[in-house]
Amino acid sequence: DLAESARLDLQHEILKSAIGGLYLAREAVHRALSPRDDGTAPRVLDIGAGSGKWAIEMAKEFPHAEVVGLDLAPVNPSSFILGNCETCLDDPSYESAFDMIHARIIAADVFDYRGLIQHIWKALRPGGVFLAVEGRPGSFNENRQQLGDQDEDDP
């Protein structure tokens, strides 16, 4: 729905600001996604694509790469207007298919994290990059001090 999509877009912008861009390990990512002499496109998988904003921005930054956004819920297809960016609802069983795999804020929705890491390992091409970003639950004030649990009535 629109409210969830807006929340995910806001989360994307907050995380992008927190890490200083779309991804960490810039050199490794650029190396993995550099254009190939043989003309094949480097491939990126975004696990838990949400609204698709990260995948779309990666497709813009790396127009020579193919970007696949994977999620359990459908992503608004009209937001994927780039020819090098697509979404997938299935649990793909790719083997050595991706040069970069990205996942962020998915740990709470993954029941078998060890199994997920094994799938990621199989899906990465040799020399590929896996980037995961997870948050620390909690709320903080403007001074970055953690707030305790609050009741609904508390200000």
Short mmCIF file of C-alpha atoms in Angstrom, two decimals, residues 12-70:
data_model
loop_
_atom_site.label_atom_id
_atom_site.label_comp_id
_atom_site.label_asym_id
_atom_site.label_seq_id
_atom_site.Cartn_x
_atom_site.Cartn_y
_atom_site.Cartn_z
CA HIS A 12 15.85 4.09 2.46
CA GLU A 13 16.72 7.79 2.66
CA ILE A 14 17.61 7.52 6.37
CA LEU A 15 19.89 4.53 5.78
CA LYS A 16 21.47 6.16 2.75
CA SER A 17 22.25 9.22 4.86
CA ALA A 18 23.56 7.10 7.75
CA ILE A 19 26.06 5.16 5.61
CA GLY A 20 26.92 8.03 3.27
CA GLY A 21 25.44 6.62 0.08
CA LEU A 22 23.80 3.54 -1.37
CA TYR A 23 26.44 1.12 -0.13
CA LEU A 24 29.59 0.67 1.89
CA ALA A 25 32.80 -0.93 0.54
CA ARG A 26 32.83 1.35 -2.50
CA GLU A 27 36.01 -0.06 -4.03
CA ALA A 28 34.80 -3.65 -3.78
CA VAL A 29 31.42 -2.75 -5.28
CA HIS A 30 32.97 -0.81 -8.16
CA ARG A 31 35.38 -3.65 -8.85
CA ALA A 32 32.57 -6.24 -8.83
CA LEU A 33 30.29 -4.12 -11.03
CA SER A 34 32.82 -2.72 -13.49
CA PRO A 35 32.00 -3.16 -17.19
CA ARG A 36 33.25 -6.43 -18.65
CA ASP A 37 35.46 -6.87 -21.68
CA ASP A 38 33.24 -9.69 -22.96
CA GLY A 39 30.16 -7.46 -22.92
CA THR A 40 28.23 -9.43 -20.30
CA ALA A 41 26.44 -7.34 -17.73
CA PRO A 42 27.36 -7.53 -14.05
CA ARG A 43 24.34 -8.56 -11.97
CA VAL A 44 23.03 -7.25 -8.64
CA LEU A 45 20.44 -8.88 -6.37
CA ASP A 46 18.63 -6.81 -3.74
CA ILE A 47 17.09 -9.15 -1.15
CA GLY A 48 14.10 -7.58 0.58
CA ALA A 49 13.74 -4.88 -2.06
CA GLY A 50 10.78 -3.21 -0.34
CA SER A 51 9.67 -0.22 -2.40
CA GLY A 52 12.48 -0.88 -4.88
CA LYS A 53 14.16 2.47 -4.33
CA TRP A 54 17.64 1.03 -3.61
CA ALA A 55 17.49 -1.22 -6.70
CA ILE A 56 16.34 1.64 -8.92
CA GLU A 57 19.10 3.95 -7.70
CA MET A 58 21.70 1.21 -8.22
CA ALA A 59 20.40 0.65 -11.76
CA LYS A 60 20.84 4.37 -12.43
CA GLU A 61 24.36 4.43 -10.96
CA PHE A 62 25.40 1.31 -12.87
CA PRO A 63 23.43 1.48 -16.16
CA HIS A 64 25.55 -1.32 -17.65
CA ALA A 65 24.50 -3.72 -14.83
CA GLU A 66 21.32 -5.79 -14.41
CA VAL A 67 19.60 -5.21 -11.06
CA VAL A 68 17.00 -7.59 -9.62
CA GLY A 69 14.87 -6.61 -6.63
CA LEU A 70 13.56 -9.63 -4.68
#
